[in-house]
mmCIF file of C-alpha atoms and ligand atoms in Angstrom:
data_model
loop_
_atom_site.group_PDB
_atom_site.id
_atom_site.type_symbol
_atom_site.label_atom_id
_atom_site.label_comp_id
_atom_site.label_asym_id
_atom_site.label_seq_id
_atom_site.Cartn_x
_atom_site.Cartn_y
_atom_site.Cartn_z
ATOM 1 C CA UNK X 87 134.603 151.204 -47.793
ATOM 2 C CA UNK X 88 136.749 152.022 -50.854
ATOM 3 C CA UNK X 89 140.398 151.009 -50.399
ATOM 4 C CA UNK X 90 141.723 154.534 -50.743
ATOM 5 C CA UNK X 91 139.429 155.763 -47.966
ATOM 6 C CA UNK X 92 140.738 152.981 -45.715
ATOM 7 C CA UNK X 93 144.334 154.037 -46.271
ATOM 8 C CA UNK X 94 143.437 157.652 -45.543
ATOM 9 C CA UNK X 95 141.791 156.561 -42.293
ATOM 10 C CA UNK X 96 144.939 154.819 -41.137
ATOM 11 C CA UNK X 97 146.888 157.967 -41.995
ATOM 12 C CA UNK X 98 144.530 160.365 -40.234
ATOM 13 C CA UNK X 99 144.798 158.278 -37.084
ATOM 14 C CA UNK X 100 148.548 158.824 -37.177
ATOM 15 C CA UNK X 101 148.247 162.496 -37.966
ATOM 16 C CA UNK X 102 145.942 163.178 -34.981
ATOM 17 C CA UNK X 103 147.795 160.682 -32.688
ATOM 18 C CA UNK X 104 144.671 158.547 -32.299
ATOM 19 C CA UNK X 105 144.860 155.130 -30.601
ATOM 20 C CA UNK X 106 141.585 154.195 -32.251
ATOM 21 C CA UNK X 107 138.923 155.778 -34.428
ATOM 22 C CA UNK X 108 137.007 158.249 -32.253
ATOM 23 C CA UNK X 109 133.825 158.128 -34.298
ATOM 24 C CA UNK X 110 133.277 154.477 -35.060
ATOM 25 C CA UNK X 111 129.657 153.524 -35.513
ATOM 26 C CA UNK X 112 129.909 150.408 -33.359
ATOM 27 C CA UNK X 113 128.082 150.343 -30.014
ATOM 28 C CA UNK X 114 131.233 150.460 -27.892
ATOM 29 C CA UNK X 115 130.633 150.984 -24.143
ATOM 30 C CA UNK X 116 134.174 152.356 -23.705
ATOM 31 C CA UNK X 117 133.009 155.501 -25.492
ATOM 32 C CA UNK X 118 129.778 155.907 -23.495
ATOM 33 C CA UNK X 119 128.961 159.561 -22.905
ATOM 34 C CA UNK X 120 126.498 160.247 -20.109
ATOM 35 C CA UNK X 121 124.303 162.798 -21.862
ATOM 36 C CA UNK X 122 121.302 163.913 -19.803
ATOM 37 C CA UNK X 123 119.007 161.457 -21.610
ATOM 38 C CA UNK X 124 121.440 158.561 -21.624
ATOM 39 C CA UNK X 125 122.201 159.030 -17.968
ATOM 40 C CA UNK X 126 118.528 159.165 -17.096
ATOM 41 C CA UNK X 127 117.892 156.025 -19.148
ATOM 42 C CA UNK X 128 120.861 154.335 -17.469
ATOM 43 C CA UNK X 129 119.509 155.140 -14.012
ATOM 44 C CA UNK X 130 115.998 153.944 -14.846
ATOM 45 C CA UNK X 131 117.340 150.654 -16.141
ATOM 46 C CA UNK X 132 119.691 150.035 -13.259
ATOM 47 C CA UNK X 133 116.828 150.813 -10.869
ATOM 48 C CA UNK X 134 114.548 148.398 -12.705
ATOM 49 C CA UNK X 135 117.171 145.659 -12.585
ATOM 50 C CA UNK X 136 118.133 146.178 -8.934
ATOM 51 C CA UNK X 137 114.566 146.328 -7.710
ATOM 52 C CA UNK X 138 113.745 143.242 -9.792
ATOM 53 C CA UNK X 139 110.830 144.747 -11.608
ATOM 54 C CA UNK X 140 110.409 142.169 -14.385
ATOM 55 C CA UNK X 141 109.941 143.718 -17.810
ATOM 56 C CA UNK X 142 111.621 146.977 -18.794
ATOM 57 C CA UNK X 143 111.190 148.592 -22.216
ATOM 58 C CA UNK X 144 113.642 150.948 -23.931
ATOM 59 C CA UNK X 145 112.676 152.632 -27.174
ATOM 60 C CA UNK X 146 114.315 155.299 -29.328
ATOM 61 C CA UNK X 147 114.668 156.348 -32.935
ATOM 62 C CA UNK X 148 117.374 154.799 -35.152
ATOM 63 C CA UNK X 149 120.900 155.576 -33.998
ATOM 64 C CA UNK X 150 120.007 157.242 -30.700
ATOM 65 C CA UNK X 151 122.199 154.891 -28.655
ATOM 66 C CA UNK X 152 119.959 152.057 -27.467
ATOM 67 C CA UNK X 153 122.452 149.252 -28.106
ATOM 68 C CA UNK X 154 125.326 151.308 -26.667
ATOM 69 C CA UNK X 155 123.298 151.976 -23.537
ATOM 70 C CA UNK X 156 122.533 148.273 -23.046
ATOM 71 C CA UNK X 157 126.115 147.196 -23.584
ATOM 72 C CA UNK X 158 127.258 149.873 -21.154
ATOM 73 C CA UNK X 159 124.843 148.735 -18.478
ATOM 74 C CA UNK X 160 125.771 145.082 -18.909
ATOM 75 C CA UNK X 161 129.465 145.925 -18.688
ATOM 76 C CA UNK X 162 128.940 147.778 -15.409
ATOM 77 C CA UNK X 163 126.788 145.306 -13.492
ATOM 78 C CA UNK X 164 128.613 143.378 -10.801
ATOM 79 C CA UNK X 165 129.299 139.643 -10.600
ATOM 80 C CA UNK X 166 126.054 138.877 -8.795
ATOM 81 C CA UNK X 167 124.060 139.695 -11.919
ATOM 82 C CA UNK X 168 124.058 137.041 -14.633
ATOM 83 C CA UNK X 169 123.353 138.502 -18.035
ATOM 84 C CA UNK X 170 122.488 137.589 -21.600
ATOM 85 C CA UNK X 171 122.376 139.912 -24.589
ATOM 86 C CA UNK X 172 120.387 138.840 -27.643
ATOM 87 C CA UNK X 173 121.271 141.143 -30.515
ATOM 88 C CA UNK X 174 119.284 139.848 -33.475
ATOM 89 C CA UNK X 175 116.187 137.997 -32.374
ATOM 90 C CA UNK X 176 114.984 137.127 -35.865
ATOM 91 C CA UNK X 177 114.142 133.538 -35.015
ATOM 92 C CA UNK X 178 111.330 131.325 -33.803
ATOM 93 C CA UNK X 179 110.320 131.377 -30.139
ATOM 94 C CA UNK X 180 112.186 128.057 -29.663
ATOM 95 C CA UNK X 181 115.370 129.548 -31.070
ATOM 96 C CA UNK X 182 114.938 132.614 -28.902
ATOM 97 C CA UNK X 183 114.825 130.368 -25.826
ATOM 98 C CA UNK X 184 117.903 128.521 -27.063
ATOM 99 C CA UNK X 185 119.822 131.761 -27.507
ATOM 100 C CA UNK X 186 118.939 132.898 -24.004
ATOM 101 C CA UNK X 187 120.085 129.539 -22.611
ATOM 102 C CA UNK X 188 123.360 129.648 -24.526
ATOM 103 C CA UNK X 189 124.132 133.210 -23.565
ATOM 104 C CA UNK X 190 123.426 132.586 -19.888
ATOM 105 C CA UNK X 191 125.745 129.578 -20.084
ATOM 106 C CA UNK X 192 123.098 127.080 -18.992
ATOM 107 C CA UNK X 193 123.803 123.486 -19.913
ATOM 108 C CA UNK X 194 120.841 121.418 -21.020
ATOM 109 C CA UNK X 195 120.307 118.033 -22.587
ATOM 110 C CA UNK X 196 116.911 117.610 -24.135
ATOM 111 C CA UNK X 197 115.483 119.941 -26.661
ATOM 112 C CA UNK X 198 111.733 120.280 -26.444
ATOM 113 C CA UNK X 199 110.366 123.695 -25.591
ATOM 114 C CA UNK X 200 109.328 122.387 -22.189
ATOM 115 C CA UNK X 201 112.922 121.239 -21.540
ATOM 116 C CA UNK X 202 114.285 124.632 -22.433
ATOM 117 C CA UNK X 203 111.858 126.491 -20.192
ATOM 118 C CA UNK X 204 112.573 123.921 -17.465
ATOM 119 C CA UNK X 205 116.323 124.492 -17.750
ATOM 120 C CA UNK X 206 115.883 128.259 -17.530
ATOM 121 C CA UNK X 207 113.551 127.927 -14.533
ATOM 122 C CA UNK X 208 116.018 125.713 -12.683
ATOM 123 C CA UNK X 209 118.832 128.156 -13.403
ATOM 124 C CA UNK X 210 116.755 131.088 -12.126
ATOM 125 C CA UNK X 211 115.870 129.291 -8.925
ATOM 126 C CA UNK X 212 119.503 128.324 -8.302
ATOM 127 C CA UNK X 213 120.755 131.854 -8.954
ATOM 128 C CA UNK X 214 118.069 133.343 -6.754
ATOM 129 C CA UNK X 215 119.092 130.969 -3.943
ATOM 130 C CA UNK X 216 122.658 132.292 -4.277
ATOM 131 C CA UNK X 217 121.327 135.847 -4.015
ATOM 132 C CA UNK X 218 122.076 136.533 -7.668
ATOM 133 C CA UNK X 219 119.946 138.391 -10.192
ATOM 134 C CA UNK X 220 119.467 137.434 -13.857
ATOM 135 C CA UNK X 221 118.997 139.906 -16.712
ATOM 136 C CA UNK X 222 118.205 139.175 -20.342
ATOM 137 C CA UNK X 223 118.468 142.062 -22.791
ATOM 138 C CA UNK X 224 116.770 141.562 -26.151
ATOM 139 C CA UNK X 225 117.713 144.142 -28.779
ATOM 140 C CA UNK X 226 115.843 144.943 -32.006
ATOM 141 C CA UNK X 227 112.565 143.843 -30.462
ATOM 142 C CA UNK X 228 110.561 145.797 -33.013
ATOM 143 C CA UNK X 229 111.200 142.738 -35.208
ATOM 144 C CA UNK X 230 109.723 140.209 -32.777
ATOM 145 C CA UNK X 231 106.384 138.655 -33.611
ATOM 146 C CA UNK X 232 103.467 138.238 -31.250
ATOM 147 C CA UNK X 233 104.386 134.604 -30.495
ATOM 148 C CA UNK X 234 107.907 135.523 -29.420
ATOM 149 C CA UNK X 235 106.683 138.406 -27.309
ATOM 150 C CA UNK X 236 104.198 136.066 -25.699
ATOM 151 C CA UNK X 237 107.033 133.617 -24.978
ATOM 152 C CA UNK X 238 108.909 136.419 -23.267
ATOM 153 C CA UNK X 239 105.889 137.183 -21.137
ATOM 154 C CA UNK X 240 105.773 133.557 -20.019
ATOM 155 C CA UNK X 241 109.411 133.721 -18.965
ATOM 156 C CA UNK X 242 108.781 136.844 -16.977
ATOM 157 C CA UNK X 243 106.070 135.009 -15.048
ATOM 158 C CA UNK X 244 108.715 133.154 -13.112
ATOM 159 C CA UNK X 245 108.725 134.785 -9.728
ATOM 160 C CA UNK X 246 108.640 134.280 -6.006
ATOM 161 C CA UNK X 247 106.003 135.999 -3.834
ATOM 162 C CA UNK X 248 108.288 138.975 -3.515
ATOM 163 C CA UNK X 249 110.221 139.480 -6.699
ATOM 164 C CA UNK X 250 110.756 138.523 -10.316
ATOM 165 C CA UNK X 251 113.418 135.878 -10.874
ATOM 166 C CA UNK X 252 114.221 137.220 -14.321
ATOM 167 C CA UNK X 253 114.575 140.836 -15.432
ATOM 168 C CA UNK X 254 113.902 141.282 -19.135
ATOM 169 C CA UNK X 255 114.886 144.412 -21.032
ATOM 170 C CA UNK X 256 113.132 144.804 -24.375
ATOM 171 C CA UNK X 257 114.929 147.269 -26.640
ATOM 172 C CA UNK X 258 113.722 148.589 -29.963
ATOM 173 C CA UNK X 259 112.815 151.341 -32.342
ATOM 174 C CA UNK X 260 109.555 153.232 -31.750
ATOM 175 C CA UNK X 261 107.572 150.542 -33.619
ATOM 176 C CA UNK X 262 108.122 148.373 -30.536
ATOM 177 C CA UNK X 263 106.119 150.871 -28.477
ATOM 178 C CA UNK X 264 103.371 150.686 -31.099
ATOM 179 C CA UNK X 265 103.435 146.887 -31.145
ATOM 180 C CA UNK X 266 103.076 146.759 -27.376
ATOM 181 C CA UNK X 267 99.859 148.736 -27.633
ATOM 182 C CA UNK X 268 98.195 145.928 -29.580
ATOM 183 C CA UNK X 269 95.289 144.372 -27.636
ATOM 184 C CA UNK X 270 96.685 140.839 -28.045
ATOM 185 C CA UNK X 271 99.749 141.860 -26.034
ATOM 186 C CA UNK X 272 97.827 143.423 -23.178
ATOM 187 C CA UNK X 273 99.062 140.841 -20.712
ATOM 188 C CA UNK X 274 102.657 141.640 -21.580
ATOM 189 C CA UNK X 275 102.164 145.397 -21.580
ATOM 190 C CA UNK X 276 100.605 145.303 -18.137
ATOM 191 C CA UNK X 277 103.792 143.758 -16.809
ATOM 192 C CA UNK X 278 106.044 146.512 -18.117
ATOM 193 C CA UNK X 279 107.272 148.336 -15.039
ATOM 194 C CA UNK X 280 109.622 150.854 -16.647
ATOM 195 C CA UNK X 281 109.457 152.304 -20.166
ATOM 196 C CA UNK X 282 112.153 154.761 -21.192
ATOM 197 C CA UNK X 283 112.208 156.513 -24.562
ATOM 198 C CA UNK X 284 115.688 157.783 -25.502
ATOM 199 C CA UNK X 285 115.780 161.162 -27.202
ATOM 200 C CA UNK X 286 118.734 162.609 -29.132
ATOM 201 C CA UNK X 287 121.437 164.714 -27.490
ATOM 202 C CA UNK X 288 120.644 168.295 -26.565
ATOM 203 C CA UNK X 289 122.324 171.125 -28.461
ATOM 204 C CA UNK X 290 124.519 172.066 -25.520
ATOM 205 C CA UNK X 291 125.757 168.463 -25.183
ATOM 206 C CA UNK X 292 127.238 168.084 -28.663
ATOM 207 C CA UNK X 293 130.575 169.685 -27.879
ATOM 208 C CA UNK X 294 130.976 167.556 -24.753
ATOM 209 C CA UNK X 295 130.085 164.437 -26.731
ATOM 210 C CA UNK X 296 132.649 165.162 -29.478
ATOM 211 C CA UNK X 297 135.410 166.038 -27.022
ATOM 212 C CA UNK X 298 134.648 162.991 -24.883
ATOM 213 C CA UNK X 299 135.064 160.654 -27.849
ATOM 214 C CA UNK X 300 138.221 162.425 -29.013
ATOM 215 C CA UNK X 301 139.728 162.163 -25.536
ATOM 216 C CA UNK X 302 139.005 158.438 -25.177
ATOM 217 C CA UNK X 303 140.542 157.832 -28.584
ATOM 218 C CA UNK X 304 143.667 159.626 -27.338
ATOM 219 C CA UNK X 305 143.495 162.540 -29.784
ATOM 220 C CA UNK X 306 146.215 165.168 -29.954
ATOM 221 C CA UNK X 307 144.998 168.028 -27.707
ATOM 222 C CA UNK X 308 145.503 170.482 -30.561
ATOM 223 C CA UNK X 309 142.667 168.812 -32.462
ATOM 224 C CA UNK X 310 139.563 170.993 -31.958
ATOM 225 C CA UNK X 311 136.114 171.435 -33.468
ATOM 226 C CA UNK X 312 135.297 175.154 -33.622
ATOM 227 C CA UNK X 313 132.090 176.434 -32.062
ATOM 228 C CA UNK X 314 130.589 176.930 -35.503
ATOM 229 C CA UNK X 315 131.600 173.414 -36.503
ATOM 230 C CA UNK X 316 129.834 172.034 -33.423
ATOM 231 C CA UNK X 317 126.756 174.087 -34.302
ATOM 232 C CA UNK X 318 126.803 172.709 -37.825
ATOM 233 C CA UNK X 319 127.063 169.160 -36.469
ATOM 234 C CA UNK X 320 124.004 169.792 -34.335
ATOM 235 C CA UNK X 321 122.033 171.447 -37.142
ATOM 236 C CA UNK X 322 122.673 168.525 -39.471
ATOM 237 C CA UNK X 323 122.400 165.634 -37.017
ATOM 238 C CA UNK X 324 119.702 167.063 -34.731
ATOM 239 C CA UNK X 325 121.629 165.357 -31.949
ATOM 240 C CA UNK X 326 121.417 161.763 -33.204
ATOM 241 C CA UNK X 327 124.698 160.145 -32.085
ATOM 242 C CA UNK X 328 125.165 157.871 -35.111
ATOM 243 C CA UNK X 329 124.804 160.804 -37.521
ATOM 244 C CA UNK X 330 127.181 162.866 -35.379
ATOM 245 C CA UNK X 331 129.745 160.072 -35.625
ATOM 246 C CA UNK X 332 129.425 159.732 -39.392
ATOM 247 C CA UNK X 333 129.819 163.488 -39.860
ATOM 248 C CA UNK X 334 132.710 163.905 -37.437
ATOM 249 C CA UNK X 335 134.579 160.930 -38.847
ATOM 250 C CA UNK X 336 134.391 162.429 -42.325
ATOM 251 C CA UNK X 337 135.291 165.887 -41.018
ATOM 252 C CA UNK X 338 138.487 164.473 -39.488
ATOM 253 C CA UNK X 339 139.350 162.901 -42.799
ATOM 254 C CA UNK X 340 138.800 166.244 -44.524
ATOM 255 C CA UNK X 341 140.838 167.985 -41.820
ATOM 256 C CA UNK X 342 143.665 165.532 -42.325
ATOM 257 C CA UNK X 343 143.599 166.164 -46.090
ATOM 258 C CA UNK X 344 144.116 169.854 -45.318
ATOM 259 C CA UNK X 345 146.663 169.047 -42.583
ATOM 260 C CA UNK X 346 144.802 171.087 -40.021
ATOM 261 C CA UNK X 347 144.060 170.520 -36.328
ATOM 262 C CA UNK X 348 141.133 172.904 -36.448
ATOM 263 C CA UNK X 349 137.910 171.403 -37.726
ATOM 264 C CA UNK X 350 135.709 174.283 -38.819
ATOM 265 C CA UNK X 351 132.153 174.417 -40.115
ATOM 266 C CA UNK X 352 133.195 174.306 -43.780
ATOM 267 C CA UNK X 353 134.780 170.902 -43.183
ATOM 268 C CA UNK X 354 131.596 169.720 -41.475
ATOM 269 C CA UNK X 355 129.461 170.933 -44.371
ATOM 270 C CA UNK X 356 131.781 169.281 -46.855
ATOM 271 C CA UNK X 357 131.418 166.033 -44.893
ATOM 272 C CA UNK X 358 127.657 166.397 -44.830
ATOM 273 C CA UNK X 359 127.598 166.659 -48.610
ATOM 274 C CA UNK X 360 129.885 163.667 -48.986
ATOM 275 C CA UNK X 361 127.943 161.491 -46.580
ATOM 276 C CA UNK X 362 124.658 162.795 -47.921
ATOM 277 C CA UNK X 363 123.551 164.095 -44.550
ATOM 278 C CA UNK X 364 122.202 167.501 -45.328
ATOM 279 C CA UNK X 365 119.696 169.726 -43.603
ATOM 280 C CA UNK X 366 116.973 168.398 -45.923
ATOM 281 C CA UNK X 367 117.104 165.014 -44.191
ATOM 282 C CA UNK X 368 115.510 166.441 -41.071
HETATM 283 N N1 ATP A 563 125.682 157.789 -24.972
HETATM 284 C C1 ATP A 563 126.542 157.577 -25.974
HETATM 285 N N2 ATP A 563 127.857 157.786 -25.781
HETATM 286 C C2 ATP A 563 128.749 157.576 -26.776
HETATM 287 N N3 ATP A 563 128.427 157.157 -27.995
HETATM 288 C C3 ATP A 563 127.125 156.926 -28.242
HETATM 289 C C4 ATP A 563 126.118 157.122 -27.263
HETATM 290 N N4 ATP A 563 124.938 156.814 -27.793
HETATM 291 C C5 ATP A 563 125.188 156.435 -29.054
HETATM 292 N N5 ATP A 563 126.502 156.499 -29.340
HETATM 293 C C6 ATP A 563 127.141 156.159 -30.611
HETATM 294 O O1 ATP A 563 126.205 156.345 -31.658
HETATM 295 C C7 ATP A 563 126.221 155.243 -32.565
HETATM 296 C C8 ATP A 563 124.862 154.602 -32.644
HETATM 297 O O2 ATP A 563 124.521 154.023 -31.404
HETATM 298 P P1 ATP A 563 123.697 152.652 -31.268
HETATM 299 O O3 ATP A 563 124.149 151.670 -32.260
HETATM 300 O O4 ATP A 563 123.757 152.284 -29.827
HETATM 301 O O5 ATP A 563 122.222 153.179 -31.631
HETATM 302 P P2 ATP A 563 120.870 152.349 -31.668
HETATM 303 O O6 ATP A 563 119.826 153.218 -31.032
HETATM 304 O O7 ATP A 563 121.070 151.002 -31.099
HETATM 305 O O8 ATP A 563 120.602 152.280 -33.235
HETATM 306 P P3 ATP A 563 119.628 151.275 -34.055
HETATM 307 O O9 ATP A 563 118.239 151.834 -33.893
HETATM 308 O O10 ATP A 563 120.095 151.360 -35.471
HETATM 309 O O11 ATP A 563 119.784 149.920 -33.455
HETATM 310 C C9 ATP A 563 127.325 154.307 -32.060
HETATM 311 O O12 ATP A 563 128.513 154.590 -32.745
HETATM 312 C C10 ATP A 563 127.493 154.684 -30.614
HETATM 313 O O13 ATP A 563 128.804 154.481 -30.194
HETATM 314 MG MG1 MG A 564 120.833 149.144 -31.939
#
C-alpha cells in the first residue's frame, strides 16, 4: 500500500472513532456475520463434527468466506475438541502429515511416514478414550495433488466400530469439487458425508453485513451507508464478502476525504473505479 494511503487510513480511523479497520480483508472470526448461507454452512459443519462423520467438504468461489467460516468454527468449539488448521498445504504428503502433527501438538521422535501415521493414530486413540474429538481443517485443498488427497483418505480410515476418530474438513475453491469427481479419488469421495457449497450474500443481507462490521469496529453511530450506497455495493460485488470489504474500505477513505459521515452511492462508485471493481467484472 502506498505510504500516503496508509497515513490516510490511520486518520480515517480517528475520524470515524474506529478501534480497528472495519473492512480488513483478513479472515477474522471476530467479525463473523451469520448470513443465511454462512449460518447454514456453520450448522452443517458443526453437525458433521459433533456426529463424527469423517470427511466434510466446503467449497465456494474466491472470497466467499471459507477461511473465515473455518476459523470461526474452530474458535467456537469447546475444549473437548482438539483442532488443527492447515492453511497452505502446498507440500508433499509427508510434510502434510508433519504439519498436522505439529498443529495438534503431538510429540514424536522418529520421522518415517509410518512413524508419523503411528503417532497420529496413538493420539487419536488416547483422545477418544478421554471422550475428546479431533478435527483437522485443511484450507486451499484445490491445490492438493492426488497423493496428498489419498493420504488424507488413509487418515480418515482410523475409526472404531461406531465412529470416526478423526474429522477432516477439506476446504477449497470450486476446483476442489471438480477434483473430487475424478475416478481415482472415488474411495475418498465416497467417504464425504457432508458437502457444503458457500454462496455469496443475498441482496437483503448486505446492509446487515456492513453495519455488523462497522459496529464491531466501534464506528461512530453517525457513520451510515445510504440505501443507494448499499445497493451499489451489492450491484458491484454481487454479494462476495471480500469485494464488499475492498469497496467499503475505499468508500470510507473517500468519505473521510470529504469529511462526511454519510457514505452515498457516488462514494461507492468512486471507490469501485479506484479499486477497479466495476460492473463489467461480473
Ligand atoms: N460471514 C462473514 N462474516 C464477516 N466477514 C466475512 C464473512 N465471510 C467473509 N468475510 C470477509 O470476507 C473476506 C474474505 O473472506 P475469506 O478470506 O474467508 O474468503 P475465502 O473464501 O477463504 O477466500 P479464498 O477463496 O481467496 O481463500 C474477509 O475479509 C472476511 O473477513
Ligand atoms: Mg481462504
